[in-house]
Coordinates of C-alpha atoms in Angstrom, one line a residue:
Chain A
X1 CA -84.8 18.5 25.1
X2 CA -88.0 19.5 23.5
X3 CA -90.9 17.6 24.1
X4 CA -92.9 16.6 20.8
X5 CA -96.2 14.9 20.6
X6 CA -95.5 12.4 22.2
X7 CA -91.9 11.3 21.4
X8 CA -90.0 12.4 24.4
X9 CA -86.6 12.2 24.5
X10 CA -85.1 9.7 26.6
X11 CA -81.7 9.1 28.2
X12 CA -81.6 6.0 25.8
X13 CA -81.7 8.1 23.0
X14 CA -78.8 10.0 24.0
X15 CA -76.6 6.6 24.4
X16 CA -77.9 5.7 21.1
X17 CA -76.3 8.8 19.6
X18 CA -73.4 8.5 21.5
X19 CA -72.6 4.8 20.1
X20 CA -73.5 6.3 17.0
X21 CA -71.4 8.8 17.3
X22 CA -68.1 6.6 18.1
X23 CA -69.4 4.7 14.9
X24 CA -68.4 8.2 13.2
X25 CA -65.0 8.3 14.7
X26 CA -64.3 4.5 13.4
X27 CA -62.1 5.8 10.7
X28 CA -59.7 7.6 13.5
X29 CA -59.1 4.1 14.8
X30 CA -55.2 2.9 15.2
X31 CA -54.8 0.3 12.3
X32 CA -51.7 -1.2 13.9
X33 CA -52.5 -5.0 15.1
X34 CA -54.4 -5.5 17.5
X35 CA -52.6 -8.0 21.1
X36 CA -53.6 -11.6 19.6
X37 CA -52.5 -10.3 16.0
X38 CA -49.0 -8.8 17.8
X39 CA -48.3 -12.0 19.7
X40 CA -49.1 -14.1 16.5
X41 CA -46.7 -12.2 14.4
X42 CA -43.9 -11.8 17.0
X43 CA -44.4 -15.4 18.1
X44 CA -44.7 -17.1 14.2
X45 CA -48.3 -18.4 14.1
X46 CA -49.8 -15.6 12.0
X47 CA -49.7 -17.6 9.2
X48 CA -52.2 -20.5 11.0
X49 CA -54.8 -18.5 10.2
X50 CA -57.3 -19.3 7.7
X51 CA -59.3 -17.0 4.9
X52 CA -62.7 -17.0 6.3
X53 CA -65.4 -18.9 5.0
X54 CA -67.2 -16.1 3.1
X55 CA -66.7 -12.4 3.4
X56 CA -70.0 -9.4 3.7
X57 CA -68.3 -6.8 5.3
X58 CA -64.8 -8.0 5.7
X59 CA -62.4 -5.5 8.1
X60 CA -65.3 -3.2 8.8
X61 CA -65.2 -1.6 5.6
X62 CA -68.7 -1.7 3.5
X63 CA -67.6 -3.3 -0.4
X64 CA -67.8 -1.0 -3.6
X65 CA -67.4 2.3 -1.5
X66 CA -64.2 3.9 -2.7
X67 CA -64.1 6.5 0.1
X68 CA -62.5 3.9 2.7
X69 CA -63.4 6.1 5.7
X70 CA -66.8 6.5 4.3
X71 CA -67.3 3.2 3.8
X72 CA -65.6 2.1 7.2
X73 CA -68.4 4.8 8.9
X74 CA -71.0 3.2 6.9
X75 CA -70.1 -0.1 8.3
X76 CA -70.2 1.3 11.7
X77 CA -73.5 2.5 11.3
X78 CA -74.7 -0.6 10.2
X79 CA -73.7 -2.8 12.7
X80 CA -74.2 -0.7 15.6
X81 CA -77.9 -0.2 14.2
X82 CA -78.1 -3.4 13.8
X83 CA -76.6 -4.8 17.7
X84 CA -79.4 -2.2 18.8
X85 CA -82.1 -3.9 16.8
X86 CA -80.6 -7.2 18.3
X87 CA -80.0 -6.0 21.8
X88 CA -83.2 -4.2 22.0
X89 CA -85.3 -6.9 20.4
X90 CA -83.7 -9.7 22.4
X91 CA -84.7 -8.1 25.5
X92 CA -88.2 -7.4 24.5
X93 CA -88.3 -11.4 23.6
X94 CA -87.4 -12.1 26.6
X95 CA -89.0 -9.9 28.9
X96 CA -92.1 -10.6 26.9
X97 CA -91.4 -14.9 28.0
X98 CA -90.5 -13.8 31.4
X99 CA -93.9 -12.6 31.9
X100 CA -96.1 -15.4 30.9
Chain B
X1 CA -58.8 -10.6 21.2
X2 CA -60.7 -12.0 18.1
X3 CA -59.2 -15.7 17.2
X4 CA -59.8 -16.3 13.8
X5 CA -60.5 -19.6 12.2
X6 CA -57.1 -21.9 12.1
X7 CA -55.6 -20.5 15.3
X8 CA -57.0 -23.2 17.5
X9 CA -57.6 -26.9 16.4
X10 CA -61.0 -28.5 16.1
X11 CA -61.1 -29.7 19.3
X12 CA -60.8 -27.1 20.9
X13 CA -63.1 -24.8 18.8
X14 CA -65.6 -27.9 19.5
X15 CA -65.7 -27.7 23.0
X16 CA -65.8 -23.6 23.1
X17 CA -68.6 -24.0 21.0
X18 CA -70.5 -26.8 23.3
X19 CA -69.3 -24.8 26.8
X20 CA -70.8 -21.4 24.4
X21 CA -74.1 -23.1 23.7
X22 CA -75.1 -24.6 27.5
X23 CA -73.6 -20.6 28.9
X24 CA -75.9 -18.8 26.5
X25 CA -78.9 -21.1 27.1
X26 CA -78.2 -21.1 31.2
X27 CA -78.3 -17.0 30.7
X28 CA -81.4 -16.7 29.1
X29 CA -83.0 -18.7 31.7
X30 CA -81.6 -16.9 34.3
X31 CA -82.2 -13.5 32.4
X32 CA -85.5 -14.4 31.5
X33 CA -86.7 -14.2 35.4
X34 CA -85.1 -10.7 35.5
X35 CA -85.6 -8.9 32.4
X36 CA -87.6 -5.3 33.7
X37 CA -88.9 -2.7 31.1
X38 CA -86.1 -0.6 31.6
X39 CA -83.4 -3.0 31.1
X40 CA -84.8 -3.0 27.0
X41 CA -83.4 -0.5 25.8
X42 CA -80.1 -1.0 27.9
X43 CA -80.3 -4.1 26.5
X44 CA -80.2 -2.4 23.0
X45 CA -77.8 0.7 23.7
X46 CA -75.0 -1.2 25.2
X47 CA -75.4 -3.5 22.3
X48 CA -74.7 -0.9 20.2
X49 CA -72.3 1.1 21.8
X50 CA -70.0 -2.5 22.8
X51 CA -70.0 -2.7 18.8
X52 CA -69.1 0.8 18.1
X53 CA -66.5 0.9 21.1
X54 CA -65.1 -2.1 19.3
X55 CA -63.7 -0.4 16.1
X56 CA -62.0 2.4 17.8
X57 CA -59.1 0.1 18.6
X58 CA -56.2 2.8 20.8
X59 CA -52.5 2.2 20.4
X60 CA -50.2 0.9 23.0
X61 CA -46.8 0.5 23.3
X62 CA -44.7 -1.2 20.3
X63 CA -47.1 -0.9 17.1
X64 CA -49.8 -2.4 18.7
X65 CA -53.5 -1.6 19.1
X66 CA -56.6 -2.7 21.2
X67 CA -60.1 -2.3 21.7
X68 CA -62.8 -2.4 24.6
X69 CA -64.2 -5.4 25.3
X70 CA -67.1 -3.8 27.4
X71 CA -68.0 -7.3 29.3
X72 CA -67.1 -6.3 32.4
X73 CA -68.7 -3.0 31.6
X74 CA -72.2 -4.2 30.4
X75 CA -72.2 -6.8 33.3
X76 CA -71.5 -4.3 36.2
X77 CA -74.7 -2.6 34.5
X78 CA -76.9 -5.9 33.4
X79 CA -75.9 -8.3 35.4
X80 CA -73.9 -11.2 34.0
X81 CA -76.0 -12.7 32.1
X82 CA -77.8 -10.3 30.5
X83 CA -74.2 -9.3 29.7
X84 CA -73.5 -12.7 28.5
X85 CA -76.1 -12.6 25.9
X86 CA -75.5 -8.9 24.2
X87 CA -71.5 -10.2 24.1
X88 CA -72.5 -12.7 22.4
X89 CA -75.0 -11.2 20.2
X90 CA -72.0 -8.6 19.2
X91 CA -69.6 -11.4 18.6
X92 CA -71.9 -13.4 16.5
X93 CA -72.4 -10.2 14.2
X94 CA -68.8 -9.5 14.0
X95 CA -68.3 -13.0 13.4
X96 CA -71.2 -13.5 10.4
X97 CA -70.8 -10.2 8.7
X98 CA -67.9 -8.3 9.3
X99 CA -65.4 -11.6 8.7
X100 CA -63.8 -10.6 12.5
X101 CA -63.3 -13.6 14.5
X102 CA -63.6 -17.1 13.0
X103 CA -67.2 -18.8 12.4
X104 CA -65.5 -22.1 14.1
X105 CA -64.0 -20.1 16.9
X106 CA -67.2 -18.6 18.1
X107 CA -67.3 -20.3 21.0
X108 CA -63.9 -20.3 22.2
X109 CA -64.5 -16.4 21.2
X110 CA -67.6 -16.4 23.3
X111 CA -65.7 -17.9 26.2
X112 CA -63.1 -15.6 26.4
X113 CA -64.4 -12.4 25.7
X114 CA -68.6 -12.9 27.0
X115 CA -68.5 -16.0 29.6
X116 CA -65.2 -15.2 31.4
X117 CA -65.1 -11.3 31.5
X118 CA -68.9 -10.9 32.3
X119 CA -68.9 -13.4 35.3
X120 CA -65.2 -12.9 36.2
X121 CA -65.8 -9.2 35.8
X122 CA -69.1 -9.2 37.6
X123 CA -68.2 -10.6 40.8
X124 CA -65.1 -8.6 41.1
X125 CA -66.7 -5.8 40.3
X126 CA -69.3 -6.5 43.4
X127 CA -66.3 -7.6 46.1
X128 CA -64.0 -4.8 45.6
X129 CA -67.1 -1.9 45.6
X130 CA -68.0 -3.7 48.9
X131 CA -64.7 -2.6 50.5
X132 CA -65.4 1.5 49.7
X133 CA -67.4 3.6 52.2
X134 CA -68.1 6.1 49.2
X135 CA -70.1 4.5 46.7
X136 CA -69.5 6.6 43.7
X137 CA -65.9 6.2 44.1
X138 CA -66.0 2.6 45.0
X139 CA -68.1 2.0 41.5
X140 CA -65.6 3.9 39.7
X141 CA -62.7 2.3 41.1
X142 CA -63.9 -1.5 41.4
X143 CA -65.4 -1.0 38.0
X144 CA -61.6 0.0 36.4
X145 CA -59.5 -2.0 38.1
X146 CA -62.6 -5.4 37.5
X147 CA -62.4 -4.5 34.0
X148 CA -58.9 -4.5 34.1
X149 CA -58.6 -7.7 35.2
X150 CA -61.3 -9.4 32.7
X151 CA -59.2 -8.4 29.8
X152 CA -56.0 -10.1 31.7
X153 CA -57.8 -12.7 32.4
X154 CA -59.4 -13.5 29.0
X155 CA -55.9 -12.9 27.7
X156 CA -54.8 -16.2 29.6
X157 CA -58.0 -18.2 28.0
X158 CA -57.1 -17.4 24.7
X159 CA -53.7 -18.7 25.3
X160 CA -54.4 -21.7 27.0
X161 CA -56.4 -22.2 24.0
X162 CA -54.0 -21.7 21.5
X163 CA -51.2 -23.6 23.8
X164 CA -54.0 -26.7 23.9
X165 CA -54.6 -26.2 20.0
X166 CA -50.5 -27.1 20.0
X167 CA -50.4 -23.6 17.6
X168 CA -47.8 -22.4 20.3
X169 CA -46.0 -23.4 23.6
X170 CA -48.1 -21.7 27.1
X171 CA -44.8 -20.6 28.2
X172 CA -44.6 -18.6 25.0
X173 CA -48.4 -17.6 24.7
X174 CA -49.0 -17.0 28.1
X175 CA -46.3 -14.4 29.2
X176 CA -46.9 -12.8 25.6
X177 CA -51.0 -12.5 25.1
X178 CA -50.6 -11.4 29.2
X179 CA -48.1 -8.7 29.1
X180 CA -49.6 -7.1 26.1
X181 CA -53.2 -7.3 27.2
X182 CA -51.8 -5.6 30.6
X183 CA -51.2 -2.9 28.7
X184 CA -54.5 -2.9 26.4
X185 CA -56.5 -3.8 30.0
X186 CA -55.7 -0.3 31.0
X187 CA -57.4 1.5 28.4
X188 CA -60.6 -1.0 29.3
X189 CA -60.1 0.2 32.9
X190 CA -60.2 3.4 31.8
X191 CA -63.1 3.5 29.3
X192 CA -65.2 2.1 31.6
X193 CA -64.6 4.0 34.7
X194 CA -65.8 6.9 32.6
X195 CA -69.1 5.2 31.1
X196 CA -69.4 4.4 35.0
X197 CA -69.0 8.1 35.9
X198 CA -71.1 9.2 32.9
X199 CA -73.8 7.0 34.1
X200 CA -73.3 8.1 37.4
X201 CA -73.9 11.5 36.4
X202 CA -76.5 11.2 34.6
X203 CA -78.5 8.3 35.2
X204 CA -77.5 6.8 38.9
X205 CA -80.7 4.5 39.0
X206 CA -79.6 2.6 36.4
X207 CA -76.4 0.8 38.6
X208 CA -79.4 -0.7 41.0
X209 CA -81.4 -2.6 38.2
X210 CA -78.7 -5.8 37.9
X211 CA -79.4 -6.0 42.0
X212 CA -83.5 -6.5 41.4

């Protein structure tokens, strides 16, 4: 990778792009229940389940985007940005208490 | 693996949320001692990529998906309670803004898919790599077959849970949520024997940092 002033790229950046990337492919994901949904249905409890409480981005899909794939990659986007900012930030917290 | 809200009774979702709390505050304690400059953005990457891994749920036999969990993975990399804490982070954002998993079942959530896979996961991980004279294999191997097992195992949780919450019988829940997630284990095993190779290719220093 090219080096600019500065920035260099680091192998962090890659696995950024690559989460980023599976964030992309979201909208390729099997849409068939997941092992607790299957056993719920097959077993007669799916119906224990209650609406939740409020609803930002319910089923990974951003509201008022008609494009469902679109808006599905959007929410991908988001929230992996997002666990990074967490992830990253968290650490930094922490490494920063650590120290003192 | 998500339990959303109603599937377990208060109780239970009480004490998953107590047993969450005293977890996550013993694992930043114990991360706080460890945390090195280069674990940061690990911290932050497998954060992100746990998330992302999340939505790509696979198919498996019978009309039936499932996703990575990525505890065992991010412990076998962090450590377990660094792991603890980005599981939780990720859960707690699918949980607030995406509507997946209950608010009320967080902990029991937290339990199952950060506590038990990233300690569970950890340990095994560390026992069967012992055994292998080649390490690079043994990493690869131990990692699969540990992550493997952390999905079975939180599979069991889960329904214990529900069999406690009296939502349905263990000897229905148990043989059910287990034989499925045997299945959906495999594709964990899989996924993150290759983010073990990946890393072993490209970044080998990076498996030594959970042993400083």
């Amino acid at each position: 990778m090219e080096v600019k002033s500065g920035m260099k790229f680091k192998w962090w950046h890659g696995a950024l792009i690559l989460a980023l990337l599976l964030a992309i492919l979201s909208p390729l994901a099997s849409s068939s229940p997941d092992g607790l949904e299957r056993v719920a249905e097959d077993k007669g409890f799916i119906g224990t389940a209650l609406e939740p409480f409020f609803e930002i981005v319910p089923d990974y899909v951003i509201p008022g985007v008609t494009n469902e794939a679109v808006a599905t990659i959007l929410a991908g986007i988001v929230g992996t940005l997002i666990l990074f900012g967490i992830g990253y930030g968290l650490a930094k917290l922490l490494r920063a208490k650590g120290e003192a | 693996m998500h339990i959303p809200d109603g599937f377990i009774s208060m109780p239970v979702a009480a004490v998953g949320i107590v047993v969450a709390a005293g977890s996550v505050a013993y694992a930043v304690k114990a991360t706080n001692k460890k945390m090195g400059e280069k674990q940061i953005p690990l911290m932050g990457v497998l954060a992100a990529f746990i998330f992302a891994a999340q939505m790509l749920n696979f198919p498996v036999a019978g009309g039936t998906s499932g996703h990575l969990v990525g505890a065992a993975l991010a412990a076998i990399l962090l450590g377990p309670s660094p792991a603890l804490l980005i599981m939780t982070c990720v859960l707690i954002v699918q949980s607030l803004v995406f509507q997946d998993g209950g608010l009320l079942a967080l902990g029991a959530n937290i339990f199952n898919m950060g506590i038990v896979p990233c300690f569970v996961g950890y340990y095994l991980y560390r026992g069967i790599a012992s055994l292998f004279r080649k390490r690079k294999l043994g990493i690869m191997v131990s990692g699969g077959v540990a992550a493997w097992v952390t999905v079975v195992i939180a599979s069991v949780a889960c329904a214990l849970e529900l069999a406690i919450s009296g939502t349905v019988p263990l000897r229905v829940a148990l043989p059910a949520m287990a034989g499925v997630h045997a299945l959906i284990g495999i594709g964990e095993g899989l996924i993150s024997a290759a983010v073990l190779a990946l890393v072993l290719a490209t970044r080998a220093d990076l498996l030594e940092l959970q042993k400083a």
